[in-house]
Amino acid sequence: MPKYAQIVMGPAGSGKSTYCAMMEDHFRALKRRCFIVNFDPAAEDFKYSVTVDVRELVQLEDVMEDEDLKFGPNGGLIFCMEYVMKNLEWLRDNLEAQEDDYFIFDCPGQIELYTHLPAMKMLTETLQSWDFRLCGVFLVDSQFLGDPSKFVSGVLSSLSCMVNLEISQISVMTKLDLLPKRSKKQIRNYLDPNMLAIADSEAADASYHSKKFGNLTRVICELIDDYGMVRFLPLDRADEDSIDIILQNIDMALQYGEDLEVQDKDFDQDPPNATD
């Protein structure tokens, strides 16, 4: 039987650690077991139980303080991830993954790692070689998506990760619980959006954007609409059903449970408390 893993991605501040904590609580409520991997060398505080911590191998703070390297935050993080990729046997030994185990990887917030640098691509390929079924979970802050042009940017970021990593992917719009009621109602129009309507609304705001920008936005929206590969699922901490719907979509992408043995039941027998 295979192992399973969610690869939790997204820009800094998109709510990745909060998502992992919510997912851990939801697994516990379902009486399912999951293991969470901190894959961010720059992480400090955790809202969840950490099974494997990449900081035991390399920490961003140590890299930045090294007199020979002299890296800043961005260069240091890239160095850390490249170092991890050179020591993937450490990861394998610490995962101790058994058949049917379910892992959640809380990954760094540097978007370059997913869009064009090879580190995360190497991770997904390695996990697949270890018999993991993978699903990417790309998070975007709903407070960032209220403007049409920003929404298109978020869609393209998610699509870029999907194309680069070549794994199943779910896109999630986070922090809906932090929005005012009016904004929450408006943002739900972006969950299953009419991309051409978004392009038209952007073009109508000629006082803010040039005509060329509006035309470019429309072409991009038409491309997104033609392929229809990105749809956002809402994550609202005040709505327990939202995390359940997200997990159901991920389980479907992972084909989770399809290899579990079916428990047969003899329906000819009377139930224990049946009466004559």
mmCIF file of C-alpha atoms in Angstrom:
data_model
loop_
_atom_site.group_PDB
_atom_site.id
_atom_site.type_symbol
_atom_site.label_atom_id
_atom_site.label_comp_id
_atom_site.label_asym_id
_atom_site.label_seq_id
_atom_site.Cartn_x
_atom_site.Cartn_y
_atom_site.Cartn_z
ATOM 1 C CA MET A 1 0.000 0.000 0.000
ATOM 2 C CA PRO A 2 1.226 3.540 -0.722
ATOM 3 C CA LYS A 3 1.955 6.456 1.594
ATOM 4 C CA TYR A 4 0.231 9.821 1.252
ATOM 5 C CA ALA A 5 1.373 13.418 1.562
ATOM 6 C CA GLN A 6 0.036 16.945 1.256
ATOM 7 C CA ILE A 7 2.587 19.504 0.080
ATOM 8 C CA VAL A 8 1.347 22.775 1.625
ATOM 9 C CA MET A 9 2.578 25.790 -0.370
ATOM 10 C CA GLY A 10 1.833 29.459 -0.781
ATOM 11 C CA PRO A 11 3.262 32.946 -0.258
ATOM 12 C CA ALA A 12 4.502 34.082 3.153
ATOM 13 C CA GLY A 13 1.573 34.972 5.403
ATOM 14 C CA SER A 14 -0.982 32.936 3.442
ATOM 15 C CA GLY A 15 -1.803 30.788 6.493
ATOM 16 C CA LYS A 16 0.140 27.568 5.860
ATOM 17 C CA SER A 17 0.911 26.810 9.513
ATOM 18 C CA THR A 18 -2.655 27.624 10.562
ATOM 19 C CA TYR A 19 -3.941 25.334 7.822
ATOM 20 C CA CYS A 20 -1.699 22.505 9.063
ATOM 21 C CA ALA A 21 -2.952 22.992 12.638
ATOM 22 C CA MET A 22 -6.580 22.953 11.462
ATOM 23 C CA MET A 23 -5.940 19.840 9.410
ATOM 24 C CA GLU A 24 -4.325 18.112 12.408
ATOM 25 C CA ASP A 25 -7.358 18.909 14.583
ATOM 26 C CA HIS A 26 -9.716 17.700 11.876
ATOM 27 C CA PHE A 27 -7.822 14.431 11.474
ATOM 28 C CA ARG A 28 -8.057 13.922 15.227
ATOM 29 C CA ALA A 29 -11.818 14.501 15.144
ATOM 30 C CA LEU A 30 -12.121 11.936 12.335
ATOM 31 C CA LYS A 31 -9.981 9.483 14.336
ATOM 32 C CA ARG A 32 -7.439 9.487 11.538
ATOM 33 C CA ARG A 33 -3.712 9.837 12.043
ATOM 34 C CA CYS A 34 -1.415 12.286 10.282
ATOM 35 C CA PHE A 35 2.194 13.349 10.756
ATOM 36 C CA ILE A 36 3.244 16.951 10.142
ATOM 37 C CA VAL A 37 6.661 17.805 8.749
ATOM 38 C CA ASN A 38 8.073 21.280 9.251
ATOM 39 C CA PHE A 39 9.926 21.791 5.987
ATOM 40 C CA ASP A 40 10.713 25.472 6.613
ATOM 41 C CA PRO A 41 14.256 26.139 7.917
ATOM 42 C CA ALA A 42 13.135 29.630 8.986
ATOM 43 C CA ALA A 43 10.144 28.549 11.107
ATOM 44 C CA GLU A 44 9.992 29.576 14.751
ATOM 45 C CA ASP A 45 6.667 28.801 16.436
ATOM 46 C CA PHE A 46 4.309 25.922 15.698
ATOM 47 C CA LYS A 47 0.582 25.576 16.182
ATOM 48 C CA TYR A 48 0.737 21.829 15.561
ATOM 49 C CA SER A 49 2.651 18.742 16.670
ATOM 50 C CA VAL A 50 5.887 18.415 14.698
ATOM 51 C CA THR A 51 6.879 14.878 13.727
ATOM 52 C CA VAL A 52 9.905 15.811 11.610
ATOM 53 C CA ASP A 53 11.646 19.198 11.807
ATOM 54 C CA VAL A 54 14.009 20.160 8.991
ATOM 55 C CA ARG A 55 15.690 22.636 11.343
ATOM 56 C CA GLU A 56 17.416 19.669 12.958
ATOM 57 C CA LEU A 57 19.346 19.418 9.694
ATOM 58 C CA VAL A 58 19.778 23.101 8.781
ATOM 59 C CA GLN A 59 18.507 26.431 10.104
ATOM 60 C CA LEU A 60 18.250 29.704 8.232
ATOM 61 C CA GLU A 61 19.615 31.666 11.183
ATOM 62 C CA ASP A 62 22.821 29.597 11.210
ATOM 63 C CA VAL A 63 23.299 30.063 7.473
ATOM 64 C CA MET A 64 22.831 33.837 7.694
ATOM 65 C CA GLU A 65 25.308 34.118 10.586
ATOM 66 C CA ASP A 66 27.977 32.106 8.787
ATOM 67 C CA GLU A 67 30.886 34.464 8.048
ATOM 68 C CA ASP A 68 31.896 32.554 4.912
ATOM 69 C CA LEU A 69 28.433 32.455 3.326
ATOM 70 C CA LYS A 70 27.110 35.926 4.227
ATOM 71 C CA PHE A 71 23.645 35.231 2.838
ATOM 72 C CA GLY A 72 20.577 37.397 3.284
ATOM 73 C CA PRO A 73 17.148 35.890 4.110
ATOM 74 C CA ASN A 74 16.217 34.941 0.530
ATOM 75 C CA GLY A 75 19.606 33.591 -0.510
ATOM 76 C CA GLY A 76 19.949 31.823 2.826
ATOM 77 C CA LEU A 77 16.624 30.049 2.443
ATOM 78 C CA ILE A 78 17.507 28.886 -1.071
ATOM 79 C CA PHE A 79 20.837 27.600 0.276
ATOM 80 C CA CYS A 80 19.013 25.734 3.064
ATOM 81 C CA MET A 81 16.628 24.043 0.642
ATOM 82 C CA GLU A 82 19.449 23.054 -1.681
ATOM 83 C CA TYR A 83 21.286 21.606 1.324
ATOM 84 C CA VAL A 84 18.196 19.579 2.259
ATOM 85 C CA MET A 85 17.958 18.253 -1.305
ATOM 86 C CA LYS A 86 21.552 17.016 -0.999
ATOM 87 C CA ASN A 87 20.646 15.191 2.212
ATOM 88 C CA LEU A 88 17.329 13.568 1.362
ATOM 89 C CA GLU A 89 18.399 10.325 3.009
ATOM 90 C CA TRP A 90 18.197 12.258 6.302
ATOM 91 C CA LEU A 91 14.570 13.016 5.485
ATOM 92 C CA ARG A 92 13.826 9.409 4.585
ATOM 93 C CA ASP A 93 15.364 8.103 7.805
ATOM 94 C CA ASN A 94 13.417 10.587 9.921
ATOM 95 C CA LEU A 95 10.081 10.065 8.192
ATOM 96 C CA GLU A 96 10.176 6.323 8.912
ATOM 97 C CA ALA A 97 7.183 6.120 6.601
ATOM 98 C CA GLN A 98 5.102 2.966 6.737
ATOM 99 C CA GLU A 99 2.369 1.824 4.370
ATOM 100 C CA ASP A 100 -0.748 3.995 4.488
ATOM 101 C CA ASP A 101 0.940 6.727 6.577
ATOM 102 C CA TYR A 102 -0.301 10.254 5.905
ATOM 103 C CA PHE A 103 2.099 13.227 6.049
ATOM 104 C CA ILE A 104 1.541 16.971 5.749
ATOM 105 C CA PHE A 105 4.578 19.031 4.670
ATOM 106 C CA ASP A 106 4.499 22.642 5.895
ATOM 107 C CA CYS A 107 6.752 24.286 3.311
ATOM 108 C CA PRO A 108 8.535 27.673 3.122
ATOM 109 C CA GLY A 109 6.781 30.764 1.804
ATOM 110 C CA GLN A 110 9.325 31.723 -0.855
ATOM 111 C CA ILE A 111 7.375 31.428 -4.099
ATOM 112 C CA GLU A 112 10.479 30.942 -6.268
ATOM 113 C CA LEU A 113 10.947 27.498 -4.723
ATOM 114 C CA TYR A 114 7.773 26.317 -6.440
ATOM 115 C CA THR A 115 7.677 28.270 -9.680
ATOM 116 C CA HIS A 116 11.129 27.859 -11.226
ATOM 117 C CA LEU A 117 13.810 26.696 -8.756
ATOM 118 C CA PRO A 118 14.419 22.905 -8.753
ATOM 119 C CA ALA A 119 14.336 22.197 -4.993
ATOM 120 C CA MET A 120 10.611 21.465 -4.513
ATOM 121 C CA LYS A 121 10.399 19.653 -7.829
ATOM 122 C CA MET A 122 13.212 17.401 -6.614
ATOM 123 C CA LEU A 123 11.342 16.820 -3.344
ATOM 124 C CA THR A 124 8.121 15.749 -5.065
ATOM 125 C CA GLU A 125 9.962 13.449 -7.463
ATOM 126 C CA THR A 126 11.868 11.859 -4.580
ATOM 127 C CA LEU A 127 8.736 11.320 -2.489
ATOM 128 C CA GLN A 128 7.018 9.703 -5.468
ATOM 129 C CA SER A 129 10.004 7.365 -5.863
ATOM 130 C CA TRP A 130 9.402 6.390 -2.213
ATOM 131 C CA ASP A 131 5.830 5.327 -3.124
ATOM 132 C CA PHE A 132 4.112 8.491 -1.894
ATOM 133 C CA ARG A 133 0.941 9.744 -3.520
ATOM 134 C CA LEU A 134 1.112 13.530 -3.473
ATOM 135 C CA CYS A 135 -1.316 16.421 -3.588
ATOM 136 C CA GLY A 136 -0.161 20.034 -3.606
ATOM 137 C CA VAL A 137 -2.218 22.476 -1.537
ATOM 138 C CA PHE A 138 -1.641 26.050 -2.701
ATOM 139 C CA LEU A 139 -2.883 28.702 -0.279
ATOM 140 C CA VAL A 140 -3.664 32.337 -1.061
ATOM 141 C CA ASP A 141 -4.859 34.916 1.469
ATOM 142 C CA SER A 142 -8.433 35.992 0.630
ATOM 143 C CA GLN A 143 -7.550 39.531 1.739
ATOM 144 C CA PHE A 144 -5.091 39.612 -1.160
ATOM 145 C CA LEU A 145 -7.614 38.458 -3.760
ATOM 146 C CA GLY A 146 -10.259 41.171 -3.508
ATOM 147 C CA ASP A 147 -8.874 43.164 -6.439
ATOM 148 C CA PRO A 148 -9.328 41.627 -9.947
ATOM 149 C CA SER A 149 -5.702 42.067 -11.011
ATOM 150 C CA LYS A 150 -4.457 40.598 -7.728
ATOM 151 C CA PHE A 151 -6.821 37.670 -8.136
ATOM 152 C CA VAL A 152 -5.424 36.962 -11.609
ATOM 153 C CA SER A 153 -1.918 37.110 -10.113
ATOM 154 C CA GLY A 154 -2.917 34.579 -7.444
ATOM 155 C CA VAL A 155 -4.394 32.252 -10.049
ATOM 156 C CA LEU A 156 -1.232 32.434 -12.161
ATOM 157 C CA SER A 157 0.953 31.690 -9.122
ATOM 158 C CA SER A 158 -1.109 28.608 -8.329
ATOM 159 C CA LEU A 159 -1.065 27.525 -11.975
ATOM 160 C CA SER A 160 2.706 28.021 -12.167
ATOM 161 C CA CYS A 161 3.245 25.724 -9.166
ATOM 162 C CA MET A 162 0.928 23.127 -10.664
ATOM 163 C CA VAL A 163 2.775 23.111 -13.985
ATOM 164 C CA ASN A 164 6.249 23.096 -12.406
ATOM 165 C CA LEU A 165 5.673 20.356 -9.824
ATOM 166 C CA GLU A 166 3.463 18.169 -12.048
ATOM 167 C CA ILE A 167 1.366 16.795 -9.191
ATOM 168 C CA SER A 168 -2.329 16.990 -8.353
ATOM 169 C CA GLN A 169 -3.109 20.315 -6.727
ATOM 170 C CA ILE A 170 -5.900 21.952 -4.756
ATOM 171 C CA SER A 171 -6.076 25.765 -4.510
ATOM 172 C CA VAL A 172 -7.391 27.175 -1.226
ATOM 173 C CA MET A 173 -8.545 30.702 -0.377
ATOM 174 C CA THR A 174 -7.681 31.228 3.304
ATOM 175 C CA LYS A 175 -8.706 33.596 6.120
ATOM 176 C CA LEU A 176 -12.304 34.118 5.019
ATOM 177 C CA ASP A 177 -13.183 34.358 8.706
ATOM 178 C CA LEU A 178 -11.152 37.599 8.951
ATOM 179 C CA LEU A 179 -13.140 39.395 6.265
ATOM 180 C CA PRO A 180 -16.075 41.716 7.012
ATOM 181 C CA LYS A 181 -19.453 40.284 5.981
ATOM 182 C CA ARG A 182 -19.683 42.488 2.917
ATOM 183 C CA SER A 183 -16.188 41.582 1.736
ATOM 184 C CA LYS A 184 -16.809 37.902 2.449
ATOM 185 C CA LYS A 185 -19.872 38.003 0.204
ATOM 186 C CA GLN A 186 -17.898 39.671 -2.586
ATOM 187 C CA ILE A 187 -14.886 37.374 -2.327
ATOM 188 C CA ARG A 188 -17.066 34.279 -2.812
ATOM 189 C CA ASN A 189 -17.574 35.438 -6.402
ATOM 190 C CA TYR A 190 -13.932 34.479 -6.946
ATOM 191 C CA LEU A 191 -14.306 30.874 -5.773
ATOM 192 C CA ASP A 192 -15.700 29.740 -9.123
ATOM 193 C CA PRO A 193 -15.034 32.891 -11.116
ATOM 194 C CA ASN A 194 -16.200 34.127 -14.479
ATOM 195 C CA MET A 195 -12.771 35.157 -15.746
ATOM 196 C CA LEU A 196 -14.142 37.193 -18.655
ATOM 197 C CA ALA A 197 -16.351 39.187 -16.290
ATOM 198 C CA ILE A 198 -13.276 39.864 -14.148
ATOM 199 C CA ALA A 199 -11.403 41.056 -17.236
ATOM 200 C CA ASP A 200 -14.286 43.356 -18.183
ATOM 201 C CA SER A 201 -14.434 44.868 -14.693
ATOM 202 C CA GLU A 202 -10.694 45.506 -14.818
ATOM 203 C CA ALA A 203 -10.919 47.129 -18.255
ATOM 204 C CA ALA A 204 -13.782 49.349 -17.083
ATOM 205 C CA ASP A 205 -11.502 50.969 -14.512
ATOM 206 C CA ALA A 206 -9.669 53.029 -17.126
ATOM 207 C CA SER A 207 -8.896 55.755 -14.638
ATOM 208 C CA TYR A 208 -6.566 53.431 -12.790
ATOM 209 C CA HIS A 209 -5.135 51.133 -15.429
ATOM 210 C CA SER A 210 -4.068 51.831 -18.970
ATOM 211 C CA LYS A 211 -5.898 50.343 -21.930
ATOM 212 C CA LYS A 212 -2.922 48.109 -22.718
ATOM 213 C CA PHE A 213 -2.976 46.717 -19.188
ATOM 214 C CA GLY A 214 -6.688 45.997 -19.510
ATOM 215 C CA ASN A 215 -6.169 44.212 -22.829
ATOM 216 C CA LEU A 216 -3.356 42.114 -21.321
ATOM 217 C CA THR A 217 -5.559 41.192 -18.370
ATOM 218 C CA ARG A 218 -8.317 40.077 -20.726
ATOM 219 C CA VAL A 219 -5.961 37.854 -22.746
ATOM 220 C CA ILE A 220 -4.669 36.239 -19.548
ATOM 221 C CA CYS A 221 -8.215 35.739 -18.241
ATOM 222 C CA GLU A 222 -9.256 34.121 -21.536
ATOM 223 C CA LEU A 223 -6.314 31.715 -21.262
ATOM 224 C CA ILE A 224 -7.197 30.822 -17.665
ATOM 225 C CA ASP A 225 -10.850 30.390 -18.627
ATOM 226 C CA ASP A 226 -10.008 28.140 -21.588
ATOM 227 C CA TYR A 227 -8.097 25.650 -19.438
ATOM 228 C CA GLY A 228 -10.122 25.995 -16.225
ATOM 229 C CA MET A 229 -7.411 24.374 -14.100
ATOM 230 C CA VAL A 230 -7.628 26.632 -11.022
ATOM 231 C CA ARG A 231 -10.659 26.843 -8.765
ATOM 232 C CA PHE A 232 -10.411 27.975 -5.159
ATOM 233 C CA LEU A 233 -11.907 26.213 -2.152
ATOM 234 C CA PRO A 234 -12.759 28.461 0.818
ATOM 235 C CA LEU A 235 -11.130 28.005 4.230
ATOM 236 C CA ASP A 236 -13.055 29.617 7.069
ATOM 237 C CA ARG A 237 -12.019 28.822 10.648
ATOM 238 C CA ALA A 238 -15.564 29.579 11.773
ATOM 239 C CA ASP A 239 -16.960 26.938 9.404
ATOM 240 C CA GLU A 240 -15.919 23.374 10.227
ATOM 241 C CA ASP A 241 -17.426 22.136 6.971
ATOM 242 C CA SER A 242 -14.900 24.133 4.939
ATOM 243 C CA ILE A 243 -11.909 22.108 6.184
ATOM 244 C CA ASP A 244 -13.895 18.891 5.675
ATOM 245 C CA ILE A 245 -14.660 19.783 2.044
ATOM 246 C CA ILE A 246 -10.992 20.598 1.431
ATOM 247 C CA LEU A 247 -9.896 17.256 2.907
ATOM 248 C CA GLN A 248 -12.473 15.385 0.817
ATOM 249 C CA ASN A 249 -11.076 16.980 -2.356
ATOM 250 C CA ILE A 250 -7.512 16.159 -1.330
ATOM 251 C CA ASP A 251 -8.412 12.550 -0.479
ATOM 252 C CA MET A 252 -10.025 12.239 -3.888
ATOM 253 C CA ALA A 253 -6.903 13.596 -5.586
ATOM 254 C CA LEU A 254 -4.729 11.209 -3.566
ATOM 255 C CA GLN A 255 -7.109 8.287 -4.135
ATOM 256 C CA TYR A 256 -6.891 7.831 -0.391
ATOM 257 C CA GLY A 257 -8.624 4.746 0.965
ATOM 258 C CA GLU A 258 -9.044 2.977 -2.362
ATOM 259 C CA ASP A 259 -6.519 0.326 -1.339
ATOM 260 C CA LEU A 260 -7.952 -0.232 2.141
ATOM 261 C CA GLU A 261 -9.556 -3.595 2.762
ATOM 262 C CA VAL A 262 -13.329 -3.602 2.682
ATOM 263 C CA GLN A 263 -14.853 -4.777 5.940
ATOM 264 C CA ASP A 264 -17.494 -7.369 5.054
ATOM 265 C CA LYS A 265 -20.640 -7.536 7.103
ATOM 266 C CA ASP A 266 -23.176 -10.350 7.274
ATOM 267 C CA PHE A 267 -26.483 -8.606 6.731
ATOM 268 C CA ASP A 268 -28.434 -11.836 7.320
ATOM 269 C CA GLN A 269 -27.640 -11.748 11.033
ATOM 270 C CA ASP A 270 -29.964 -9.935 13.399
ATOM 271 C CA PRO A 271 -28.542 -6.870 15.150
ATOM 272 C CA PRO A 272 -27.551 -7.450 18.816
ATOM 273 C CA ASN A 273 -30.612 -5.664 20.261
ATOM 274 C CA ALA A 274 -33.152 -6.952 17.766
ATOM 275 C CA THR A 275 -36.399 -8.270 19.163
ATOM 276 C CA ASP A 276 -38.567 -11.052 17.818
#
